[in-house]
């Protein structure tokens, strides 16, 4: 009997050894790559903003070993296409989806589908009417609008004139919030707003709308674009109509063209977001959610006012100009 | 008592040597393994750290050298291009042809070096050539406001290497670059001076830094003279404020490595400064990561230790058994001898060591004991034989005389038949007595003998004696010590029936039980009182009327032969008679007893 005991003890020890060995081998080979899909609302390549968002996502993806796929609808207004893309993405069943909803209301059913499939959902940049998502990473758009409004109020301190607003897409959360913030920032000068138009996030529409505004409102002193497309389209109109120096062209979001026009004094000032941070934090949140760690329900990625005079301050350059080691 | 207890060692408390041996071996091996593992763990812990620091230092200084030679290489290109006579003649002589040739040169330089973002000159009069004729200068950029240009003007050798900055010289482009610039002096008029610059993108530098990363999460980054970031693998994160490095601490650090941060965020910075570029190459690695590799090593050590322990357990067991096995066999053999089982006492001698010698001595000893025992048994047997002989009853001379007298008397009275019967009976009687040397005879023959004797006696005591004999046939073939019944019968006649007035009756009945044979000799004589009965087996009670053998001798012989528990037992009632019961074992029973008495294997003897 005692002899058996010794053999059993040895066998148990060997088994434990084998188990530990297996565990170590497992630990070494264990390399679970998460899959995360980013579904944008406009072509990434056409926009410096979204390019930066994506490079932020890519940076985090590399850091956390995530396989990132990107797809997007061809136009910001095309929520139907985005929903279709989203349903395709759900079929792939990624661990998480980063979504910039194209519509404040119409995207909600698909968001519910995503959640019911057990996929983590992080909203980037924009929001939807109902809070279905696990986390949202965006610019505080009210705050961005307010900063712009405050800046315009300061510009108009001792001047008379009317203000026109070019929004990007009617009904989108960012447009709603920014306009609200803008009006808040203007305070008493809110009464000077003569018109609010929308450009559907298209340069040409913004250009036409701005030209029309300039023509129809001779006392127009300020044009405010609410995103990259509306700002650039309007700025081009201001430049082409030779109204620079007469009209304060302000806006939200930057691109290389905006910077050039800022240098050329066509654009007076812009509120910039931090798209790289937005993308990075969104991806980081997605990974944390997959791993079951707690995340901030709402992250404000921050904004900053850039004018001609602070354009070349290094701190601002660091945010304005994307750093790319490959080019 | 207490003193003795204290002195007893731990191992001494074990009940078997094997256990003690096994335990000692295990403790020894375990202690060895534990010590080795502890030392290894301690050693690896510091060694891993030392090694990583040394390794990182090596890599970082390698990266520093690589970057130095890279910058040197770019400076060489810069020197080569800037010393081109075409550059002089275009910049100061406004030679358009030279400008064309210079453009070609730039094109070649841009084509062959993908890490060159811009290459260009700016003449004192503001004319410029950047990359090619199509590239337009950003008119809103004021050169004198650019930090890299200010640095160049202050640089003693007329050449400068900038830190990372946004190059906004080209219209619509704002890349992050490192600028290598130099002042071009006119050969004719030294007061006139232009500017030549090469903008480097991060292609080469990132490759140099990223390919040499230290550890899985480790990074190599570069700081300039002021502690600003020149290159970092996650530069955009630093710019966005998502990541911070301890740049101030690094710049303040005088040694070539430092540890900073707390807990899991503790980092090991390895620093290498370049005198050529003025830059600082820093290798950064999380100490937790260094120790994670260490953890695996530790785990491996523990695993090995565990496996060794398991192996030691088995080997200790086998060893303990191989050494204590013979001792245990010896012990078992001794136990058998204690029980008297000599047949399996002899042991095989397997080894030539002390235990082998011990076994041999033990074998010799048991052999000797066995011999002596056999001798004793033999002697005992001989002794008993002679004793038995001495105790064996002889025909009483009185009886012989009386019988012969009776025969004469009967012959004289012409009783021929009776003479024949008595003479024949006497002859059988004598024949039995002198028969053989055998100690035993069958019960049937013993009965015959008694019958002969009783026949004679009956003829002598005509009116006084009658007898009855019955023997169970199954008991007839059992053996009994010779001449047992006759003295008893004789006793019964002379002490019981002889004094009886009427006819005496004597019955001898033999039968077998399962193990024993019982023979009852019953008379209806005068019987014995209690006191006589109690002293019946005493030696001095030799009957003068018999041949002197008496009950004592019979009892002695029976018990010598069959052992205590067998023999005679008397029951008597005065005036009514006496019953003598002879109890002897059956043959098979006796054989078993014999083997038990002498020892397992001694049946042969």
XYZ file of N, CA and C in Angstrom, chain B residues 322-327 330 349 351-360:
54
model
N 16.446 -0.881 -2.563
C 17.560 -1.749 -2.944
C 18.526 -1.943 -1.784
N 18.649 -0.908 -0.938
C 19.582 -1.043 0.175
C 18.936 -1.741 1.367
N 17.682 -1.369 1.632
C 17.073 -1.940 2.826
C 16.348 -3.241 2.525
N 16.169 -3.548 1.264
C 15.493 -4.788 0.880
C 16.125 -6.012 1.528
N 17.443 -6.233 1.321
C 18.103 -7.384 1.937
C 17.951 -7.410 3.449
N 17.993 -6.190 4.056
C 17.853 -6.146 5.511
C 16.462 -6.598 5.908
N 16.221 -10.247 5.645
C 16.901 -10.836 6.799
C 15.976 -10.811 8.019
N 22.444 -14.952 -1.037
C 23.373 -13.833 -0.833
C 23.506 -13.098 -2.158
N 24.613 -9.664 -2.533
C 25.699 -8.685 -2.653
C 26.896 -9.128 -1.823
N 27.995 -8.460 -2.075
C 29.197 -8.799 -1.328
C 29.489 -7.755 -0.250
N 28.520 -6.878 -0.008
C 28.771 -5.838 0.988
C 28.488 -6.348 2.403
N 28.419 -5.432 3.360
C 28.231 -5.807 4.763
C 26.989 -6.673 4.949
N 25.944 -6.290 4.214
C 24.703 -7.038 4.357
C 24.870 -8.445 3.805
N 25.658 -8.549 2.721
C 25.955 -9.864 2.163
C 26.654 -10.728 3.195
N 27.650 -10.145 3.824
C 28.418 -10.880 4.855
C 27.499 -11.272 6.000
N 26.641 -10.293 6.369
C 25.688 -10.536 7.445
C 24.775 -11.709 7.098
N 24.287 -11.701 5.878
C 23.389 -12.758 5.414
C 24.096 -14.110 5.461
N 25.329 -14.085 5.026
C 26.105 -15.319 5.005
C 26.257 -15.866 6.419
